Coordinates of C-alpha atoms in Angstrom, one line a residue:
M1 CA 37.4 33.6 -51.0
A2 CA 38.8 32.5 -54.5
K3 CA 36.8 29.4 -55.9
S4 CA 38.3 26.1 -56.3
K5 CA 38.9 24.6 -59.9
A6 CA 36.2 21.8 -60.7
V7 CA 38.1 18.4 -60.9
A8 CA 37.6 18.0 -64.7
L9 CA 39.5 21.6 -65.3
R10 CA 42.3 20.6 -63.0
L11 CA 42.9 16.9 -64.3
F12 CA 43.2 18.5 -67.9
E13 CA 45.5 21.1 -66.6
I14 CA 47.7 18.6 -64.9
Y15 CA 47.8 16.5 -68.4
K16 CA 48.4 19.6 -70.3
K17 CA 51.3 20.7 -68.2
N18 CA 52.8 17.0 -68.6
G19 CA 52.6 17.4 -72.4
Y20 CA 49.5 15.4 -73.0
T21 CA 46.1 16.2 -74.8
L22 CA 43.1 14.5 -73.5
S23 CA 39.8 13.6 -75.2
S24 CA 36.7 12.8 -73.7
E25 CA 32.8 12.3 -73.7
L26 CA 32.8 13.4 -77.5
E27 CA 28.9 13.4 -78.4
P28 CA 28.2 9.7 -80.4
G29 CA 25.7 11.7 -82.2
Y30 CA 28.3 14.3 -83.6
M31 CA 30.9 11.8 -83.9
K32 CA 28.8 9.0 -85.7
T33 CA 30.7 6.6 -83.3
D34 CA 30.7 5.6 -79.9
S35 CA 34.3 5.2 -79.2
F36 CA 35.4 8.5 -78.1
V37 CA 32.8 9.0 -75.0
F38 CA 36.1 7.3 -72.8
T39 CA 39.0 9.5 -72.1
R40 CA 42.1 9.2 -74.7
L41 CA 45.3 10.4 -73.8
Y42 CA 47.1 12.3 -77.0
V43 CA 50.8 13.6 -77.5
G44 CA 49.6 16.4 -80.2
H45 CA 47.2 14.6 -82.2
L46 CA 48.8 11.1 -81.6
N47 CA 46.7 8.6 -79.8
Q48 CA 48.9 6.9 -77.1
T49 CA 46.7 4.1 -75.5
Y50 CA 44.2 1.7 -76.3
H51 CA 43.5 1.5 -72.4
L52 CA 40.8 4.0 -71.8
G53 CA 40.1 6.4 -69.0
I54 CA 36.7 6.9 -67.0
A55 CA 34.4 9.2 -69.1
M56 CA 33.8 12.7 -67.6
R57 CA 30.2 12.0 -66.7
E58 CA 31.9 9.3 -64.4
I59 CA 34.3 11.9 -63.2
A60 CA 31.3 13.7 -62.2
F61 CA 29.6 10.1 -61.0
L62 CA 32.8 10.0 -58.5
E63 CA 33.0 13.8 -57.5
S64 CA 29.1 13.5 -56.4
L65 CA 29.8 10.4 -54.6
S66 CA 33.3 11.8 -52.9
S67 CA 30.9 14.6 -51.7
L68 CA 28.6 12.5 -49.4
T69 CA 31.5 11.4 -47.0
D70 CA 35.3 11.7 -46.1
F71 CA 37.1 8.6 -47.5
K72 CA 40.5 8.2 -45.8
N73 CA 41.8 5.2 -47.5
I74 CA 41.0 4.5 -51.3
F75 CA 42.4 1.5 -53.2
I76 CA 41.9 1.2 -56.9
I77 CA 42.4 -1.7 -59.5
G78 CA 44.0 -0.4 -62.7
N79 CA 45.9 2.7 -63.0
S80 CA 46.5 2.8 -67.1
F81 CA 47.6 6.2 -67.5
G82 CA 46.4 7.5 -64.3
F83 CA 43.4 9.2 -64.8
S84 CA 41.0 8.0 -62.1
T85 CA 43.8 7.8 -59.6
L86 CA 44.7 11.3 -59.7
A87 CA 40.8 12.1 -60.3
L88 CA 39.9 10.7 -57.1
A89 CA 42.9 12.4 -55.6
L90 CA 41.6 15.6 -56.4
M91 CA 38.2 14.7 -55.1
N92 CA 39.3 13.4 -52.0
P93 CA 42.4 15.5 -50.6
Q94 CA 41.9 14.1 -47.1
A95 CA 42.7 10.7 -48.4
K96 CA 45.4 8.5 -49.2
V97 CA 45.0 7.0 -52.6
V98 CA 46.7 3.7 -53.3
A99 CA 46.4 2.0 -57.2
I100 CA 47.7 -1.4 -58.0
E101 CA 49.0 -1.9 -61.9
I102 CA 50.3 -5.1 -63.6
G103 CA 51.9 -2.8 -66.1
L104 CA 51.7 -5.7 -69.2
E105 CA 53.0 -3.7 -71.9
P106 CA 55.6 -0.5 -72.0
F107 CA 52.7 2.0 -71.7
T108 CA 50.8 1.3 -68.7
D109 CA 54.6 0.0 -67.2
R110 CA 55.7 3.4 -67.8
W111 CA 52.7 5.1 -66.3
I112 CA 53.4 3.7 -62.8
E113 CA 56.2 5.9 -62.2
A114 CA 54.7 8.8 -64.5
T115 CA 51.5 8.6 -62.3
N116 CA 53.7 8.9 -59.0
T117 CA 55.6 11.5 -60.2
I118 CA 52.9 14.0 -61.6
A119 CA 51.0 13.4 -58.0
Q120 CA 54.1 14.2 -56.0
T121 CA 54.4 17.7 -58.3
E122 CA 50.9 18.4 -57.4
G123 CA 51.1 17.6 -54.0
L124 CA 48.6 14.5 -54.0
N125 CA 48.7 11.6 -51.8
V126 CA 48.9 8.9 -54.4
K127 CA 50.9 5.8 -54.7
V128 CA 50.8 3.5 -57.7
V129 CA 52.4 0.2 -56.5
K130 CA 53.3 -2.4 -59.6
G131 CA 51.5 -6.0 -58.7
S132 CA 48.5 -8.3 -59.8
S133 CA 45.2 -8.2 -58.6
P134 CA 43.8 -10.4 -56.5
E135 CA 47.3 -12.1 -55.8
N136 CA 49.1 -8.8 -54.2
N137 CA 46.1 -7.0 -53.1
A138 CA 46.1 -8.3 -49.3
E139 CA 49.9 -7.2 -49.1
I140 CA 49.7 -3.7 -50.9
I141 CA 46.5 -3.0 -48.6
E142 CA 47.7 -4.1 -45.5
R143 CA 51.4 -2.3 -46.2
E144 CA 50.0 1.2 -47.5
L145 CA 46.6 1.3 -46.0
G146 CA 47.0 -0.1 -42.6
G147 CA 44.5 -3.0 -43.5
A148 CA 41.5 -0.9 -44.1
I149 CA 39.9 0.4 -47.1
D150 CA 36.8 3.2 -47.4
F151 CA 36.6 2.9 -51.1
A152 CA 37.6 0.5 -53.7
F153 CA 37.3 1.0 -57.5
V154 CA 37.7 -1.9 -59.7
D155 CA 39.0 -1.2 -63.1
G156 CA 41.1 -4.1 -64.0
L157 CA 40.5 -7.2 -66.1
H158 CA 37.0 -7.0 -67.7
T159 CA 35.4 -10.3 -66.9
N160 CA 32.9 -12.1 -65.1
D161 CA 35.5 -14.3 -63.4
A162 CA 37.9 -11.7 -62.3
V163 CA 35.3 -9.2 -61.0
Q164 CA 34.3 -11.9 -58.6
K165 CA 38.1 -12.5 -57.5
D166 CA 38.6 -8.7 -57.0
F167 CA 35.7 -8.3 -54.7
D168 CA 36.5 -11.4 -52.8
S169 CA 40.0 -10.3 -52.3
L170 CA 38.9 -6.7 -51.1
R171 CA 35.8 -7.4 -48.9
P172 CA 38.1 -8.3 -46.0
F173 CA 39.4 -5.2 -45.7
G174 CA 36.0 -3.3 -45.8
H175 CA 33.6 -2.2 -42.8
R176 CA 29.8 -1.3 -43.0
R177 CA 30.1 2.0 -44.8
T178 CA 32.8 0.8 -47.5
I179 CA 31.8 1.7 -50.7
Y180 CA 33.0 -0.8 -53.5
G181 CA 32.9 0.6 -57.1
F182 CA 33.1 -1.3 -60.3
H183 CA 33.5 0.3 -63.5
D184 CA 32.6 -1.1 -67.0
V185 CA 29.9 -3.6 -65.4
L186 CA 27.4 -3.0 -68.4
A187 CA 29.9 -2.2 -71.2
H188 CA 31.8 -5.2 -70.7
K189 CA 28.6 -7.7 -69.4
M190 CA 30.1 -8.5 -66.2
V191 CA 26.6 -8.5 -64.4
E192 CA 26.6 -11.9 -63.7
G193 CA 29.8 -12.0 -62.0
L194 CA 29.1 -8.9 -60.0
S195 CA 26.1 -10.5 -59.1
A196 CA 27.8 -13.8 -57.9
A197 CA 30.0 -11.7 -56.2
V198 CA 27.9 -9.6 -53.8
S199 CA 25.6 -12.9 -53.3
R200 CA 28.6 -14.8 -51.9
N201 CA 29.4 -11.7 -49.7
P202 CA 25.9 -10.5 -48.9
I203 CA 25.9 -6.8 -49.8
P204 CA 23.1 -4.7 -51.6
A205 CA 24.4 -3.5 -54.8
Q206 CA 23.2 -1.1 -57.8
I207 CA 24.1 -0.4 -61.3
F208 CA 24.0 3.5 -62.5
F209 CA 22.1 3.4 -66.0
A210 CA 23.8 7.2 -66.1
T211 CA 27.0 6.4 -66.3
P212 CA 28.4 5.2 -69.9
S213 CA 30.2 2.2 -68.6
G214 CA 27.6 1.3 -66.3
I215 CA 29.2 1.8 -62.9
A216 CA 28.1 -0.4 -60.1
L217 CA 28.5 0.4 -56.3
A218 CA 27.8 -2.0 -53.5
S219 CA 28.1 -1.3 -49.7
E220 CA 26.6 -2.3 -46.4
E221 CA 25.3 0.9 -45.4
F222 CA 25.0 3.8 -48.2
P223 CA 25.8 7.3 -46.7
E224 CA 23.3 10.0 -46.0
G225 CA 22.0 11.7 -49.6
F226 CA 22.8 8.4 -51.4
D227 CA 18.8 8.4 -52.6
V228 CA 19.3 11.6 -54.4
F229 CA 22.3 10.4 -55.8
C230 CA 20.5 7.5 -57.2
D231 CA 18.2 9.8 -58.7
V232 CA 20.8 11.7 -60.3
Y233 CA 22.9 8.7 -61.8
G234 CA 20.2 6.5 -62.9
S235 CA 19.4 3.9 -60.5
N236 CA 16.1 4.4 -59.1
S237 CA 12.6 3.0 -59.7
L238 CA 12.0 5.6 -62.4
T239 CA 15.1 4.5 -64.2
Q240 CA 13.7 0.8 -63.9
A241 CA 10.1 2.0 -65.1
I242 CA 11.7 3.7 -68.3
L243 CA 13.6 0.3 -68.9
E244 CA 10.8 -1.7 -68.6
R245 CA 8.3 0.3 -70.3
G246 CA 10.1 2.6 -72.2
V247 CA 8.7 6.3 -73.2
A248 CA 5.1 4.9 -71.7
A249 CA 6.8 5.4 -68.4
V250 CA 6.9 9.3 -68.9
V251 CA 4.2 10.4 -71.2
P252 CA 1.1 10.3 -70.0
A253 CA -2.1 8.7 -71.9
A254 CA -3.5 10.6 -74.2

């Protein structure tokens, strides 16, 4: 039986077929800057956007998470050029993936239709809808996902206020095993907002230090195998010890 291609390879292949080149996860130590860790879209060598896609380590993160459970309904806040949207559809072929995008500038507005067209060509169950979060979330979730979410990925406006409003708008459509993902929590200093949100809607949340943006996940009931997932992506007691004590946590005394 033929092996299936890794999601990362399929993603890059899809964009290449449509005339785009991607750069992602270029090592800061070699590039002498950390500004090329996240995914950028190019035509030839011309950068197309300042809205960056998630990093390749975060693709692996989401793929590992998806392997632990069978999401049926996935809702995404923020589509940009479709990178996370298409990635989650490739990882979860059994799911319907719906993304909301406000399209404030011509680039992101154009990619609403472009993402839908690419998804249709690739046979992916994806729909990107123009709208504003949190104002339009309820109507879109009701209409497109039957009022239920198994996984949400919040990657819209990166402020402490916005992350609270986004989460508040999603919570009524979740269940005990719904997982809420938040991109850029550490990179954009949104720990305060996330903490306030999960405190008002009591639910355990964890930040993953092995993701470049500091992704957080929250759920009332994480799936079986989540403890090992936390070990892989840096959300365990060892990571906490390293944060608190540095190298002393992992090097024995002489």
